[in-house]
Amino acid sequence: MMKTMQTVVLEDASQKAILEDTLSRMSSAQNFVVDVCYESEDTNTFRVHHKTYRKLRQDFGLPSQLAVVANKYACASVKTSIKRKGRKPVFSGKSIHYDARSCTINLEKSVVSLLTIKGRIKVKFEIPKYFKQFVGWKAKESNLVKCRDGKFRLMVSIERTSIKSKKTGRIIAIDRGINNLIATSDGWLYESRHVWEIKQHYVSLRSRLHSKGTRSAKRHLAKMRGRERRFMRDVNHCISRRLIGSAGKDGVIVLEKLNGIRDAKHRHEQNWLFSNWAFYQLEHFLIYKGEETGVAIEFVPAKDTSKTCSACGSLRRGQRQGSAFRCKACGVVLHADLNAAKNILHKYHADGLLSTSLLLPKGLSKPFISMDGS
């Protein structure tokens, strides 16, 4: 399994100047490669490398390995942009990727050797207290990032052997949504109303502060940066911890594949919700926590999970009515998100039909909903 360790670089004045110059030249080189990709209508890393390598070395002064990295990541960015029909990528000079050939990291001594335009330089870094528990892990690669405060931070990818799940324990299927962040096949709902209220509060507050434009408003905006992100991160950590704990060692958590959900066409309000929803972060947290504790994370196709009756398997239009699912074939009534979670479980070939504890009397739209994750 892999984690990212965030460290603070303790560079001196001369080293800082070298790192800043390297970042600047690297971003200029990557923007040059992007231009070549668009002009030649070619994103093949191998072919573009032969078109740009000499210029990256001579005109931008990049060492050989940094020239290779610049070409690789510029081509990858163009491919992604074209696939998503997005804008032309622009590298701003705020970060640089170092692979195993361009940096050597010693976690025990808190020293890293970085390849720069002036050759290799050894720089010390400080490991925060939380990350010191991972010092024994193997360092793989890193990203050097220049933050808003002007300081450099080294994001180090560290690795150790994962705990394999035997998949003999409890199986929990999860449906992720807008009205409920998650619904599980064993009946737990985490309502998202309070999350969206806080997000909308930040959006409204940012808008008011931007319109004022005063010094105090700008100071307030600076303090707000990251606050909303940290809130959502905490929510996802709490949810993932509970789910991993519920599954237990050798358990399985089943998710539906949500590939392309941001690219799909939705109403204006739905577009805002999807773009502000950290569902991939929750997925990431589940994966790495599962690797730490021996819980397997599996995926099934999301197709028709919200339209099919989990009790009889009937697939008909109009069976979902808001938060309620009413089967036209067998007459079962239950919460729509719980029904979807059950279908995800069935797709994973779990045995057993719908638990009677999840069936609702006709006319009742949904069962008890947890507001605080309890």
mmCIF file of C-alpha atoms in Angstrom:
data_model
loop_
_atom_site.group_PDB
_atom_site.id
_atom_site.type_symbol
_atom_site.label_atom_id
_atom_site.label_comp_id
_atom_site.label_asym_id
_atom_site.label_seq_id
_atom_site.Cartn_x
_atom_site.Cartn_y
_atom_site.Cartn_z
ATOM 1 C CA MET A 1 0.000 0.000 0.000
ATOM 2 C CA MET A 2 1.060 3.595 -0.547
ATOM 3 C CA LYS A 3 0.650 6.834 1.387
ATOM 4 C CA THR A 4 1.742 10.418 0.833
ATOM 5 C CA MET A 5 3.894 11.983 3.541
ATOM 6 C CA GLN A 6 3.917 15.793 3.625
ATOM 7 C CA THR A 7 7.235 17.266 4.798
ATOM 8 C CA VAL A 8 8.535 20.838 5.176
ATOM 9 C CA VAL A 9 11.714 21.580 3.196
ATOM 10 C CA LEU A 10 14.400 23.398 5.227
ATOM 11 C CA GLU A 11 16.318 25.018 2.369
ATOM 12 C CA ASP A 12 18.787 27.896 2.741
ATOM 13 C CA ALA A 13 18.686 31.072 0.601
ATOM 14 C CA SER A 14 20.940 29.735 -2.177
ATOM 15 C CA GLN A 15 19.062 26.420 -2.359
ATOM 16 C CA LYS A 16 15.723 28.252 -2.491
ATOM 17 C CA ALA A 17 16.897 30.299 -5.488
ATOM 18 C CA ILE A 18 18.008 27.118 -7.291
ATOM 19 C CA LEU A 19 14.701 25.351 -6.568
ATOM 20 C CA GLU A 20 12.647 28.348 -7.734
ATOM 21 C CA ASP A 21 14.679 28.605 -10.956
ATOM 22 C CA THR A 22 14.262 24.868 -11.550
ATOM 23 C CA LEU A 23 10.483 25.122 -11.042
ATOM 24 C CA SER A 24 10.272 28.076 -13.427
ATOM 25 C CA ARG A 25 12.288 26.401 -16.188
ATOM 26 C CA MET A 26 10.458 23.116 -15.735
ATOM 27 C CA SER A 27 7.040 24.760 -16.171
ATOM 28 C CA SER A 28 8.247 26.707 -19.235
ATOM 29 C CA ALA A 29 9.584 23.471 -20.724
ATOM 30 C CA GLN A 30 6.311 21.643 -20.071
ATOM 31 C CA ASN A 31 4.299 24.459 -21.669
ATOM 32 C CA PHE A 32 6.619 24.216 -24.693
ATOM 33 C CA VAL A 33 5.922 20.468 -24.960
ATOM 34 C CA VAL A 34 2.174 21.163 -24.708
ATOM 35 C CA ASP A 35 2.460 23.595 -27.646
ATOM 36 C CA VAL A 36 4.339 20.972 -29.686
ATOM 37 C CA CYS A 37 1.631 18.389 -28.948
ATOM 38 C CA TYR A 38 -1.129 20.685 -30.197
ATOM 39 C CA GLU A 39 0.813 21.936 -33.235
ATOM 40 C CA SER A 40 1.803 18.431 -34.354
ATOM 41 C CA GLU A 41 -1.505 16.887 -33.217
ATOM 42 C CA ASP A 42 0.515 14.175 -31.524
ATOM 43 C CA THR A 43 0.430 13.084 -27.870
ATOM 44 C CA ASN A 44 2.593 9.973 -28.169
ATOM 45 C CA THR A 45 5.224 10.338 -25.440
ATOM 46 C CA PHE A 46 7.936 8.530 -27.434
ATOM 47 C CA ARG A 47 7.499 10.562 -30.647
ATOM 48 C CA VAL A 48 7.132 13.907 -28.852
ATOM 49 C CA HIS A 49 10.250 13.090 -26.801
ATOM 50 C CA HIS A 50 12.334 12.929 -30.001
ATOM 51 C CA LYS A 51 10.853 16.236 -31.188
ATOM 52 C CA THR A 52 11.515 18.138 -27.966
ATOM 53 C CA TYR A 53 14.386 16.520 -26.041
ATOM 54 C CA ARG A 54 17.253 18.529 -27.582
ATOM 55 C CA LYS A 55 15.443 21.847 -27.072
ATOM 56 C CA LEU A 56 14.553 20.991 -23.483
ATOM 57 C CA ARG A 57 18.244 20.365 -22.789
ATOM 58 C CA GLN A 58 19.702 23.309 -24.704
ATOM 59 C CA ASP A 59 17.081 26.090 -24.550
ATOM 60 C CA PHE A 60 15.667 25.400 -21.081
ATOM 61 C CA GLY A 61 18.807 23.995 -19.465
ATOM 62 C CA LEU A 62 17.106 20.923 -18.018
ATOM 63 C CA PRO A 63 19.133 17.884 -16.949
ATOM 64 C CA SER A 64 18.432 14.728 -18.939
ATOM 65 C CA GLN A 65 16.038 13.092 -16.466
ATOM 66 C CA LEU A 66 14.049 16.285 -15.828
ATOM 67 C CA ALA A 67 13.656 16.682 -19.601
ATOM 68 C CA VAL A 68 12.198 13.162 -19.726
ATOM 69 C CA VAL A 69 9.816 13.920 -16.826
ATOM 70 C CA ALA A 70 8.731 17.252 -18.382
ATOM 71 C CA ASN A 71 7.875 15.532 -21.663
ATOM 72 C CA LYS A 72 6.056 12.647 -19.964
ATOM 73 C CA TYR A 73 3.756 14.767 -17.788
ATOM 74 C CA ALA A 74 3.074 17.380 -20.461
ATOM 75 C CA CYS A 75 1.954 14.685 -22.920
ATOM 76 C CA ALA A 76 -0.192 13.043 -20.236
ATOM 77 C CA SER A 77 -1.886 16.378 -19.441
ATOM 78 C CA VAL A 78 -2.679 16.998 -23.114
ATOM 79 C CA LYS A 79 -4.128 13.485 -23.487
ATOM 80 C CA THR A 80 -6.369 14.011 -20.458
ATOM 81 C CA SER A 81 -7.490 17.445 -21.660
ATOM 82 C CA ILE A 82 -8.382 16.150 -25.128
ATOM 83 C CA LYS A 83 -10.218 13.135 -23.679
ATOM 84 C CA ARG A 84 -12.310 15.381 -21.424
ATOM 85 C CA LYS A 85 -12.708 18.047 -24.128
ATOM 86 C CA GLY A 86 -11.116 20.539 -21.767
ATOM 87 C CA ARG A 87 -8.887 23.565 -22.171
ATOM 88 C CA LYS A 88 -5.257 23.569 -23.196
ATOM 89 C CA PRO A 89 -3.147 22.661 -20.128
ATOM 90 C CA VAL A 90 -0.986 25.402 -18.605
ATOM 91 C CA PHE A 91 1.797 24.630 -16.105
ATOM 92 C CA SER A 92 2.156 27.405 -13.535
ATOM 93 C CA GLY A 93 5.494 26.483 -11.963
ATOM 94 C CA LYS A 94 4.107 25.569 -8.536
ATOM 95 C CA SER A 95 5.216 21.936 -8.446
ATOM 96 C CA ILE A 96 7.627 19.468 -9.983
ATOM 97 C CA HIS A 97 7.484 15.681 -10.003
ATOM 98 C CA TYR A 98 10.582 13.733 -9.004
ATOM 99 C CA ASP A 99 10.800 10.053 -9.874
ATOM 100 C CA ALA A 100 13.234 7.551 -8.363
ATOM 101 C CA ARG A 101 15.951 8.550 -10.871
ATOM 102 C CA SER A 102 15.842 12.264 -10.080
ATOM 103 C CA CYS A 103 15.677 12.183 -6.270
ATOM 104 C CA THR A 104 17.036 10.089 -3.417
ATOM 105 C CA ILE A 105 15.141 10.259 -0.119
ATOM 106 C CA ASN A 106 16.497 9.225 3.282
ATOM 107 C CA LEU A 107 13.586 9.288 5.729
ATOM 108 C CA GLU A 108 15.700 8.262 8.732
ATOM 109 C CA LYS A 109 18.083 11.218 8.284
ATOM 110 C CA SER A 110 15.395 13.578 6.856
ATOM 111 C CA VAL A 111 17.563 14.420 3.842
ATOM 112 C CA VAL A 112 16.671 14.419 0.143
ATOM 113 C CA SER A 113 18.959 14.702 -2.881
ATOM 114 C CA LEU A 114 17.120 16.579 -5.651
ATOM 115 C CA LEU A 115 18.132 16.956 -9.286
ATOM 116 C CA THR A 116 18.093 20.652 -10.316
ATOM 117 C CA ILE A 117 19.403 22.833 -13.141
ATOM 118 C CA LYS A 118 22.591 23.196 -11.058
ATOM 119 C CA GLY A 119 22.993 19.468 -10.575
ATOM 120 C CA ARG A 120 22.160 17.505 -7.430
ATOM 121 C CA ILE A 121 21.623 19.373 -4.161
ATOM 122 C CA LYS A 122 21.064 17.862 -0.720
ATOM 123 C CA VAL A 123 18.265 19.488 1.241
ATOM 124 C CA LYS A 124 17.030 18.744 4.747
ATOM 125 C CA PHE A 125 13.336 18.427 5.506
ATOM 126 C CA GLU A 126 11.195 18.255 8.626
ATOM 127 C CA ILE A 127 8.742 15.405 9.163
ATOM 128 C CA PRO A 128 5.578 16.424 11.079
ATOM 129 C CA LYS A 129 4.818 14.462 14.248
ATOM 130 C CA TYR A 130 1.926 12.474 12.720
ATOM 131 C CA PHE A 131 4.047 11.179 9.809
ATOM 132 C CA LYS A 132 6.964 9.996 11.977
ATOM 133 C CA GLN A 133 5.141 6.680 12.435
ATOM 134 C CA PHE A 134 5.809 5.992 8.727
ATOM 135 C CA VAL A 135 9.579 6.605 8.762
ATOM 136 C CA GLY A 136 10.246 2.857 8.394
ATOM 137 C CA TRP A 137 8.309 2.706 5.105
ATOM 138 C CA LYS A 138 10.055 2.750 1.715
ATOM 139 C CA ALA A 139 10.200 6.130 -0.089
ATOM 140 C CA LYS A 140 9.347 5.818 -3.804
ATOM 141 C CA GLU A 141 8.954 9.231 -5.485
ATOM 142 C CA SER A 142 7.964 12.760 -4.569
ATOM 143 C CA ASN A 143 6.471 16.086 -5.618
ATOM 144 C CA LEU A 144 8.179 19.351 -4.708
ATOM 145 C CA VAL A 145 5.473 21.990 -4.172
ATOM 146 C CA LYS A 146 5.810 25.731 -3.626
ATOM 147 C CA CYS A 147 2.934 26.804 -1.354
ATOM 148 C CA ARG A 148 1.147 30.142 -1.068
ATOM 149 C CA ASP A 149 3.319 31.133 1.892
ATOM 150 C CA GLY A 150 6.437 30.816 -0.281
ATOM 151 C CA LYS A 151 7.681 27.708 1.531
ATOM 152 C CA PHE A 152 8.567 24.458 -0.196
ATOM 153 C CA ARG A 153 6.987 21.173 0.810
ATOM 154 C CA LEU A 154 8.003 17.718 -0.322
ATOM 155 C CA MET A 155 5.128 15.271 -0.837
ATOM 156 C CA VAL A 156 6.792 11.877 -0.501
ATOM 157 C CA SER A 157 5.090 8.700 -1.733
ATOM 158 C CA ILE A 158 5.861 5.919 0.734
ATOM 159 C CA GLU A 159 5.078 2.231 0.421
ATOM 160 C CA ARG A 160 4.785 -0.935 2.462
ATOM 161 C CA THR A 161 3.251 -4.360 1.919
ATOM 162 C CA SER A 162 -0.550 -4.293 2.209
ATOM 163 C CA ILE A 163 -2.541 -6.618 4.469
ATOM 164 C CA LYS A 164 -4.452 -8.913 2.114
ATOM 165 C CA SER A 165 -8.104 -9.609 2.836
ATOM 166 C CA LYS A 166 -9.220 -13.246 2.697
ATOM 167 C CA LYS A 167 -12.730 -11.977 1.799
ATOM 168 C CA THR A 168 -14.273 -14.406 4.264
ATOM 169 C CA GLY A 169 -15.798 -11.787 6.564
ATOM 170 C CA ARG A 170 -18.701 -9.382 6.366
ATOM 171 C CA ILE A 171 -19.739 -7.902 2.997
ATOM 172 C CA ILE A 172 -21.121 -4.340 2.906
ATOM 173 C CA ALA A 173 -22.313 -2.642 -0.288
ATOM 174 C CA ILE A 174 -22.414 1.161 -0.511
ATOM 175 C CA ASP A 175 -24.455 3.475 -2.704
ATOM 176 C CA ARG A 176 -23.121 7.048 -2.939
ATOM 177 C CA GLY A 177 -25.474 9.897 -3.733
ATOM 178 C CA ILE A 178 -26.397 13.554 -3.414
ATOM 179 C CA ASN A 179 -29.249 13.516 -0.859
ATOM 180 C CA ASN A 180 -27.435 10.887 1.195
ATOM 181 C CA LEU A 181 -23.653 10.802 1.070
ATOM 182 C CA ILE A 182 -23.829 7.041 1.519
ATOM 183 C CA ALA A 183 -26.395 4.291 1.996
ATOM 184 C CA THR A 184 -25.224 0.832 3.021
ATOM 185 C CA SER A 185 -26.778 -2.545 2.366
ATOM 186 C CA ASP A 186 -27.098 -3.102 6.127
ATOM 187 C CA GLY A 187 -29.350 -0.038 6.528
ATOM 188 C CA TRP A 188 -27.113 2.929 7.447
ATOM 189 C CA LEU A 189 -27.862 6.301 5.811
ATOM 190 C CA TYR A 190 -25.643 9.353 6.156
ATOM 191 C CA GLU A 191 -27.745 12.356 5.141
ATOM 192 C CA SER A 192 -25.884 15.104 3.292
ATOM 193 C CA ARG A 193 -28.148 18.065 4.086
ATOM 194 C CA HIS A 194 -25.865 19.486 6.781
ATOM 195 C CA VAL A 195 -22.835 19.047 4.478
ATOM 196 C CA TRP A 196 -24.412 21.007 1.617
ATOM 197 C CA GLU A 197 -25.613 23.709 4.031
ATOM 198 C CA ILE A 198 -22.040 24.288 5.193
ATOM 199 C CA LYS A 199 -20.708 24.228 1.624
ATOM 200 C CA GLN A 200 -23.329 26.749 0.487
ATOM 201 C CA HIS A 201 -22.462 28.934 3.494
ATOM 202 C CA TYR A 202 -18.837 29.075 2.315
ATOM 203 C CA VAL A 203 -19.893 29.825 -1.277
ATOM 204 C CA SER A 204 -22.147 32.681 -0.146
ATOM 205 C CA LEU A 205 -19.523 34.080 2.232
ATOM 206 C CA ARG A 206 -16.788 33.976 -0.426
ATOM 207 C CA SER A 207 -19.056 35.777 -2.877
ATOM 208 C CA ARG A 208 -19.800 38.563 -0.377
ATOM 209 C CA LEU A 209 -16.144 38.994 0.554
ATOM 210 C CA HIS A 210 -15.060 39.095 -3.099
ATOM 211 C CA SER A 211 -17.656 41.769 -3.864
ATOM 212 C CA LYS A 212 -16.420 43.934 -0.968
ATOM 213 C CA GLY A 213 -12.773 43.764 -1.986
ATOM 214 C CA THR A 214 -11.531 45.501 1.184
ATOM 215 C CA ARG A 215 -8.302 44.615 2.990
ATOM 216 C CA SER A 216 -10.163 43.002 5.857
ATOM 217 C CA ALA A 217 -12.257 40.997 3.364
ATOM 218 C CA LYS A 218 -9.086 39.731 1.677
ATOM 219 C CA ARG A 219 -7.625 38.768 5.053
ATOM 220 C CA HIS A 220 -10.829 36.870 5.832
ATOM 221 C CA LEU A 221 -10.646 35.080 2.467
ATOM 222 C CA ALA A 222 -7.050 34.058 3.181
ATOM 223 C CA LYS A 223 -8.120 32.506 6.501
ATOM 224 C CA MET A 224 -10.978 30.657 4.797
ATOM 225 C CA ARG A 225 -8.703 28.916 2.300
ATOM 226 C CA GLY A 226 -8.683 25.229 2.972
ATOM 227 C CA ARG A 227 -11.285 25.398 5.757
ATOM 228 C CA GLU A 228 -14.058 23.920 3.620
ATOM 229 C CA ARG A 229 -11.691 21.304 2.213
ATOM 230 C CA ARG A 230 -10.620 20.265 5.711
ATOM 231 C CA PHE A 231 -14.281 19.989 6.774
ATOM 232 C CA MET A 232 -15.126 17.641 3.890
ATOM 233 C CA ARG A 233 -11.955 15.673 4.515
ATOM 234 C CA ASP A 234 -12.982 15.154 8.143
ATOM 235 C CA VAL A 235 -16.474 13.995 7.092
ATOM 236 C CA ASN A 236 -14.989 11.448 4.682
ATOM 237 C CA HIS A 237 -12.496 10.247 7.301
ATOM 238 C CA CYS A 238 -15.317 9.684 9.826
ATOM 239 C CA ILE A 239 -17.457 7.814 7.289
ATOM 240 C CA SER A 240 -14.601 5.640 6.014
ATOM 241 C CA ARG A 241 -13.463 4.743 9.555
ATOM 242 C CA ARG A 242 -16.968 3.591 10.488
ATOM 243 C CA LEU A 243 -17.372 1.557 7.297
ATOM 244 C CA ILE A 244 -13.981 -0.137 7.647
ATOM 245 C CA GLY A 245 -14.754 -0.889 11.299
ATOM 246 C CA SER A 246 -18.138 -2.361 10.373
ATOM 247 C CA ALA A 247 -16.647 -4.650 7.722
ATOM 248 C CA GLY A 248 -13.865 -5.885 10.010
ATOM 249 C CA LYS A 249 -10.757 -7.866 9.101
ATOM 250 C CA ASP A 250 -11.134 -10.034 5.979
ATOM 251 C CA GLY A 251 -14.373 -8.208 5.168
ATOM 252 C CA VAL A 252 -15.401 -6.711 1.813
ATOM 253 C CA ILE A 253 -16.780 -3.269 0.938
ATOM 254 C CA VAL A 254 -18.445 -3.071 -2.471
ATOM 255 C CA LEU A 255 -18.753 0.235 -4.359
ATOM 256 C CA GLU A 256 -20.315 1.102 -7.687
ATOM 257 C CA LYS A 257 -18.037 2.431 -10.416
ATOM 258 C CA LEU A 258 -18.621 6.160 -10.855
ATOM 259 C CA ASN A 259 -16.356 6.732 -13.862
ATOM 260 C CA GLY A 260 -17.350 9.778 -15.904
ATOM 261 C CA ILE A 261 -19.912 11.137 -13.437
ATOM 262 C CA ARG A 262 -18.380 14.631 -13.659
ATOM 263 C CA ASP A 263 -18.424 14.516 -17.460
ATOM 264 C CA ALA A 264 -22.102 13.518 -17.739
ATOM 265 C CA LYS A 265 -24.701 16.162 -18.590
ATOM 266 C CA HIS A 266 -26.796 17.317 -15.627
ATOM 267 C CA ARG A 267 -28.939 20.279 -14.687
ATOM 268 C CA HIS A 268 -27.094 23.429 -13.555
ATOM 269 C CA GLU A 269 -27.750 22.710 -9.862
ATOM 270 C CA GLN A 270 -26.619 19.092 -10.237
ATOM 271 C CA ASN A 271 -23.429 20.231 -12.002
ATOM 272 C CA TRP A 272 -22.562 22.367 -8.946
ATOM 273 C CA LEU A 273 -23.278 19.466 -6.591
ATOM 274 C CA PHE A 274 -21.189 16.949 -8.536
ATOM 275 C CA SER A 275 -18.251 19.352 -8.936
ATOM 276 C CA ASN A 276 -18.255 20.063 -5.175
ATOM 277 C CA TRP A 277 -18.701 16.472 -4.050
ATOM 278 C CA ALA A 278 -15.562 14.699 -2.752
ATOM 279 C CA PHE A 279 -16.760 11.177 -3.594
ATOM 280 C CA TYR A 280 -13.378 10.099 -4.996
ATOM 281 C CA GLN A 281 -11.734 11.226 -1.756
ATOM 282 C CA LEU A 282 -14.026 8.902 0.209
ATOM 283 C CA GLU A 283 -13.153 6.111 -2.211
ATOM 284 C CA HIS A 284 -9.430 6.806 -1.712
ATOM 285 C CA PHE A 285 -9.795 6.803 2.084
ATOM 286 C CA LEU A 286 -11.628 3.466 1.988
ATOM 287 C CA ILE A 287 -8.933 1.905 -0.201
ATOM 288 C CA TYR A 288 -5.962 2.921 1.915
ATOM 289 C CA LYS A 289 -7.696 2.202 5.248
ATOM 290 C CA GLY A 290 -8.752 -1.172 3.850
ATOM 291 C CA GLU A 291 -5.152 -1.978 2.895
ATOM 292 C CA GLU A 292 -4.070 -1.137 6.445
ATOM 293 C CA THR A 293 -6.677 -3.347 8.130
ATOM 294 C CA GLY A 294 -7.244 -6.216 5.689
ATOM 295 C CA VAL A 295 -10.574 -5.089 4.193
ATOM 296 C CA ALA A 296 -11.008 -5.615 0.440
ATOM 297 C CA ILE A 297 -12.563 -2.830 -1.670
ATOM 298 C CA GLU A 298 -14.370 -4.151 -4.747
ATOM 299 C CA PHE A 299 -16.230 -2.399 -7.578
ATOM 300 C CA VAL A 300 -19.286 -3.335 -9.651
ATOM 301 C CA PRO A 301 -20.980 -1.532 -12.577
ATOM 302 C CA ALA A 302 -23.481 1.113 -11.471
ATOM 303 C CA LYS A 303 -25.884 0.459 -14.356
ATOM 304 C CA ASP A 304 -29.548 0.067 -13.293
ATOM 305 C CA THR A 305 -28.781 -0.235 -9.565
ATOM 306 C CA SER A 306 -31.286 2.543 -8.807
ATOM 307 C CA LYS A 307 -33.994 1.240 -11.178
ATOM 308 C CA THR A 308 -34.070 -2.443 -10.226
ATOM 309 C CA CYS A 309 -36.076 -3.918 -7.352
ATOM 310 C CA SER A 310 -33.658 -5.581 -4.952
ATOM 311 C CA ALA A 311 -36.407 -7.919 -3.715
ATOM 312 C CA CYS A 312 -37.667 -9.436 -6.996
ATOM 313 C CA GLY A 313 -35.247 -8.111 -9.643
ATOM 314 C CA SER A 314 -37.915 -6.223 -11.617
ATOM 315 C CA LEU A 315 -36.481 -3.471 -13.852
ATOM 316 C CA ARG A 316 -39.089 -0.876 -14.802
ATOM 317 C CA ARG A 317 -39.215 2.866 -15.291
ATOM 318 C CA GLY A 318 -40.896 5.063 -12.721
ATOM 319 C CA GLN A 319 -40.338 2.744 -9.775
ATOM 320 C CA ARG A 320 -38.171 5.320 -8.021
ATOM 321 C CA GLN A 321 -40.214 8.267 -6.726
ATOM 322 C CA GLY A 322 -37.957 10.736 -4.941
ATOM 323 C CA SER A 323 -36.430 9.002 -1.937
ATOM 324 C CA ALA A 324 -38.862 6.067 -2.103
ATOM 325 C CA PHE A 325 -38.696 2.964 -4.289
ATOM 326 C CA ARG A 326 -42.039 1.284 -5.053
ATOM 327 C CA CYS A 327 -41.823 -1.918 -7.065
ATOM 328 C CA LYS A 328 -44.613 -2.263 -9.643
ATOM 329 C CA ALA A 329 -44.151 -6.026 -9.774
ATOM 330 C CA CYS A 330 -44.013 -7.213 -6.157
ATOM 331 C CA GLY A 331 -45.235 -4.066 -4.364
ATOM 332 C CA VAL A 332 -42.256 -3.718 -2.023
ATOM 333 C CA VAL A 333 -41.611 -0.191 -0.688
ATOM 334 C CA LEU A 334 -38.240 0.877 0.690
ATOM 335 C CA HIS A 335 -35.791 3.748 0.667
ATOM 336 C CA ALA A 336 -34.424 4.244 -2.859
ATOM 337 C CA ASP A 337 -30.775 4.551 -1.797
ATOM 338 C CA LEU A 338 -30.973 1.440 0.382
ATOM 339 C CA ASN A 339 -32.509 -0.402 -2.567
ATOM 340 C CA ALA A 340 -29.557 0.675 -4.734
ATOM 341 C CA ALA A 341 -27.094 -0.510 -2.074
ATOM 342 C CA LYS A 342 -28.841 -3.895 -1.993
ATOM 343 C CA ASN A 343 -28.559 -4.159 -5.779
ATOM 344 C CA ILE A 344 -24.840 -3.390 -5.574
ATOM 345 C CA LEU A 345 -24.577 -6.227 -3.055
ATOM 346 C CA HIS A 346 -26.486 -8.564 -5.398
ATOM 347 C CA LYS A 347 -24.157 -7.625 -8.256
ATOM 348 C CA TYR A 348 -21.297 -8.826 -6.113
ATOM 349 C CA HIS A 349 -23.114 -12.197 -6.018
ATOM 350 C CA ALA A 350 -23.934 -12.045 -2.319
ATOM 351 C CA ASP A 351 -26.526 -14.551 -1.125
ATOM 352 C CA GLY A 352 -29.882 -13.656 0.411
ATOM 353 C CA LEU A 353 -32.788 -11.381 -0.448
ATOM 354 C CA LEU A 354 -33.836 -8.049 1.024
ATOM 355 C CA SER A 355 -33.790 -7.924 4.816
ATOM 356 C CA THR A 356 -37.269 -7.467 6.235
ATOM 357 C CA SER A 357 -35.884 -4.777 8.555
ATOM 358 C CA LEU A 358 -35.460 -2.519 5.523
ATOM 359 C CA LEU A 359 -39.009 -2.900 4.231
ATOM 360 C CA LEU A 360 -41.193 0.122 4.858
ATOM 361 C CA PRO A 361 -44.942 0.338 5.272
ATOM 362 C CA LYS A 362 -46.663 1.814 2.243
ATOM 363 C CA GLY A 363 -46.807 5.590 2.443
ATOM 364 C CA LEU A 364 -43.632 5.868 4.553
ATOM 365 C CA SER A 365 -40.896 7.344 2.358
ATOM 366 C CA LYS A 366 -37.790 6.562 4.426
ATOM 367 C CA PRO A 367 -36.550 5.129 7.726
ATOM 368 C CA PHE A 368 -34.500 6.834 10.443
ATOM 369 C CA ILE A 369 -31.719 8.923 8.942
ATOM 370 C CA SER A 370 -28.464 9.616 10.799
ATOM 371 C CA MET A 371 -27.454 13.288 10.834
ATOM 372 C CA ASP A 372 -24.234 12.846 12.766
ATOM 373 C CA GLY A 373 -23.042 9.486 11.487
ATOM 374 C CA SER A 374 -24.322 7.567 14.518
#
